[in-house]
mmCIF file of C-alpha atoms in Angstrom:
data_model
loop_
_atom_site.group_PDB
_atom_site.id
_atom_site.type_symbol
_atom_site.label_atom_id
_atom_site.label_comp_id
_atom_site.label_asym_id
_atom_site.label_seq_id
_atom_site.Cartn_x
_atom_site.Cartn_y
_atom_site.Cartn_z
ATOM 1 C CA MET K 1 -1.184 11.695 132.538
ATOM 2 C CA GLY K 2 -0.844 11.093 128.768
ATOM 3 C CA LEU K 3 -3.591 10.603 126.242
ATOM 4 C CA PRO K 4 -5.055 7.101 126.053
ATOM 5 C CA THR K 5 -3.950 4.866 123.177
ATOM 6 C CA ASN K 6 -7.566 3.926 122.411
ATOM 7 C CA ARG K 7 -8.710 6.337 119.677
ATOM 8 C CA ILE K 8 -12.239 6.749 121.052
ATOM 9 C CA ALA K 9 -11.014 7.235 124.600
ATOM 10 C CA ALA K 10 -8.508 9.811 123.316
ATOM 11 C CA ARG K 11 -11.343 11.698 121.569
ATOM 12 C CA ALA K 12 -13.303 11.548 124.776
ATOM 13 C CA VAL K 13 -10.438 13.120 126.714
ATOM 14 C CA ILE K 14 -10.142 15.886 124.123
ATOM 15 C CA PHE K 15 -13.887 16.532 124.230
ATOM 16 C CA ARG K 16 -13.830 16.500 128.023
ATOM 17 C CA MET K 17 -11.061 19.098 127.973
ATOM 18 C CA ALA K 18 -13.384 21.227 125.826
ATOM 19 C CA TYR K 19 -16.181 20.614 128.365
ATOM 20 C CA VAL K 20 -18.401 18.631 126.026
ATOM 21 C CA PRO K 21 -20.395 16.131 128.090
ATOM 22 C CA MET K 22 -19.590 12.517 127.277
ATOM 23 C CA TYR K 23 -23.233 11.703 126.500
ATOM 24 C CA ARG K 24 -23.085 14.301 123.702
ATOM 25 C CA LEU K 25 -20.022 12.632 122.207
ATOM 26 C CA ILE K 26 -21.815 9.269 122.208
ATOM 27 C CA LEU K 27 -24.983 10.828 120.818
ATOM 28 C CA ARG K 28 -23.020 12.619 118.069
ATOM 29 C CA ASP K 29 -21.115 9.469 117.124
ATOM 30 C CA ILE K 30 -24.278 7.357 116.831
ATOM 31 C CA ARG K 31 -25.980 10.058 114.772
ATOM 32 C CA THR K 32 -22.925 10.338 112.503
ATOM 33 C CA GLN K 33 -22.857 6.560 111.986
ATOM 34 C CA ILE K 34 -26.514 6.667 110.935
ATOM 35 C CA ASP K 35 -25.966 9.661 108.627
ATOM 36 C CA ARG K 36 -22.968 7.984 106.959
ATOM 37 C CA GLY K 37 -24.793 4.697 106.504
ATOM 38 C CA LEU K 38 -22.577 2.777 108.904
ATOM 39 C CA LEU K 39 -25.710 2.047 110.925
ATOM 40 C CA LYS K 40 -28.561 1.220 108.576
ATOM 41 C CA PRO K 41 -32.322 0.974 109.169
ATOM 42 C CA GLY K 42 -33.012 -2.162 111.176
ATOM 43 C CA ASP K 43 -29.502 -2.334 112.668
ATOM 44 C CA LYS K 44 -29.266 -2.907 116.401
ATOM 45 C CA ILE K 45 -27.007 -0.512 118.273
ATOM 46 C CA PRO K 46 -24.649 -1.749 120.999
ATOM 47 C CA THR K 47 -26.040 -2.146 124.514
ATOM 48 C CA THR K 48 -25.503 0.655 127.016
ATOM 49 C CA LYS K 49 -22.881 -1.535 128.707
ATOM 50 C CA GLU K 50 -21.036 -1.979 125.417
ATOM 51 C CA LEU K 51 -21.251 1.763 124.686
ATOM 52 C CA ALA K 52 -20.011 2.551 128.194
ATOM 53 C CA ASP K 53 -17.026 0.229 127.718
ATOM 54 C CA LYS K 54 -16.284 1.647 124.258
ATOM 55 C CA TYR K 55 -16.318 5.255 125.477
ATOM 56 C CA ASP K 56 -14.794 4.493 128.884
ATOM 57 C CA THR K 57 -17.730 5.982 130.772
ATOM 58 C CA SER K 58 -20.595 4.830 132.993
ATOM 59 C CA PRO K 59 -23.624 2.917 131.692
ATOM 60 C CA GLY K 60 -25.803 5.791 132.955
ATOM 61 C CA THR K 61 -24.018 8.241 130.683
ATOM 62 C CA ALA K 62 -24.399 5.928 127.687
ATOM 63 C CA ARG K 63 -28.062 5.401 128.596
ATOM 64 C CA LYS K 64 -28.654 9.167 128.636
ATOM 65 C CA ALA K 65 -27.364 9.474 125.051
ATOM 66 C CA VAL K 66 -29.555 6.586 123.883
ATOM 67 C CA GLU K 67 -32.620 7.987 125.674
ATOM 68 C CA ILE K 68 -32.199 11.354 123.943
ATOM 69 C CA LEU K 69 -31.964 9.627 120.558
ATOM 70 C CA LEU K 70 -35.029 7.518 121.396
ATOM 71 C CA GLU K 71 -37.043 10.609 122.346
ATOM 72 C CA ALA K 72 -36.018 12.316 119.096
ATOM 73 C CA GLY K 73 -37.131 9.289 117.050
ATOM 74 C CA ILE K 74 -33.604 8.714 115.746
ATOM 75 C CA LEU K 75 -33.592 5.297 117.432
ATOM 76 C CA GLU K 76 -36.420 2.988 118.424
ATOM 77 C CA GLY K 77 -36.613 0.593 121.330
ATOM 78 C CA ARG K 78 -38.119 -2.863 120.944
ATOM 79 C CA GLN K 79 -39.222 -4.446 124.193
ATOM 80 C CA GLY K 80 -36.931 -7.316 125.098
ATOM 81 C CA LEU K 81 -34.904 -7.008 121.877
ATOM 82 C CA GLY K 82 -32.847 -3.844 122.180
ATOM 83 C CA VAL K 83 -32.520 -0.486 120.457
ATOM 84 C CA PHE K 84 -32.529 -0.194 116.678
ATOM 85 C CA VAL K 85 -32.228 2.306 113.852
ATOM 86 C CA PRO K 86 -35.804 2.786 112.631
ATOM 87 C CA GLU K 87 -36.839 2.150 109.040
ATOM 88 C CA SER K 88 -37.487 5.878 108.522
ATOM 89 C CA GLN K 89 -35.684 8.818 110.117
ATOM 90 C CA PRO K 90 -37.527 11.919 111.348
#
């Protein structure tokens, strides 16, 4: 079995080989995008389905990453609208 050609999936395989849970990779990537300004205050993040497809994992794993970021105040959920980067970070 070779490494996937998809760059994100390849990173995921490498992280899995190092025993880093996939939800931590997703969580770290979202946090990095916020820190670098790629995701700005008010931006909507992809749905858990979209994250799961992007990282080649289950929606439950993607949901776990998002829930941790929601609990930490790094993201905010808006009923019926989705999950967004809040105007101010903790």
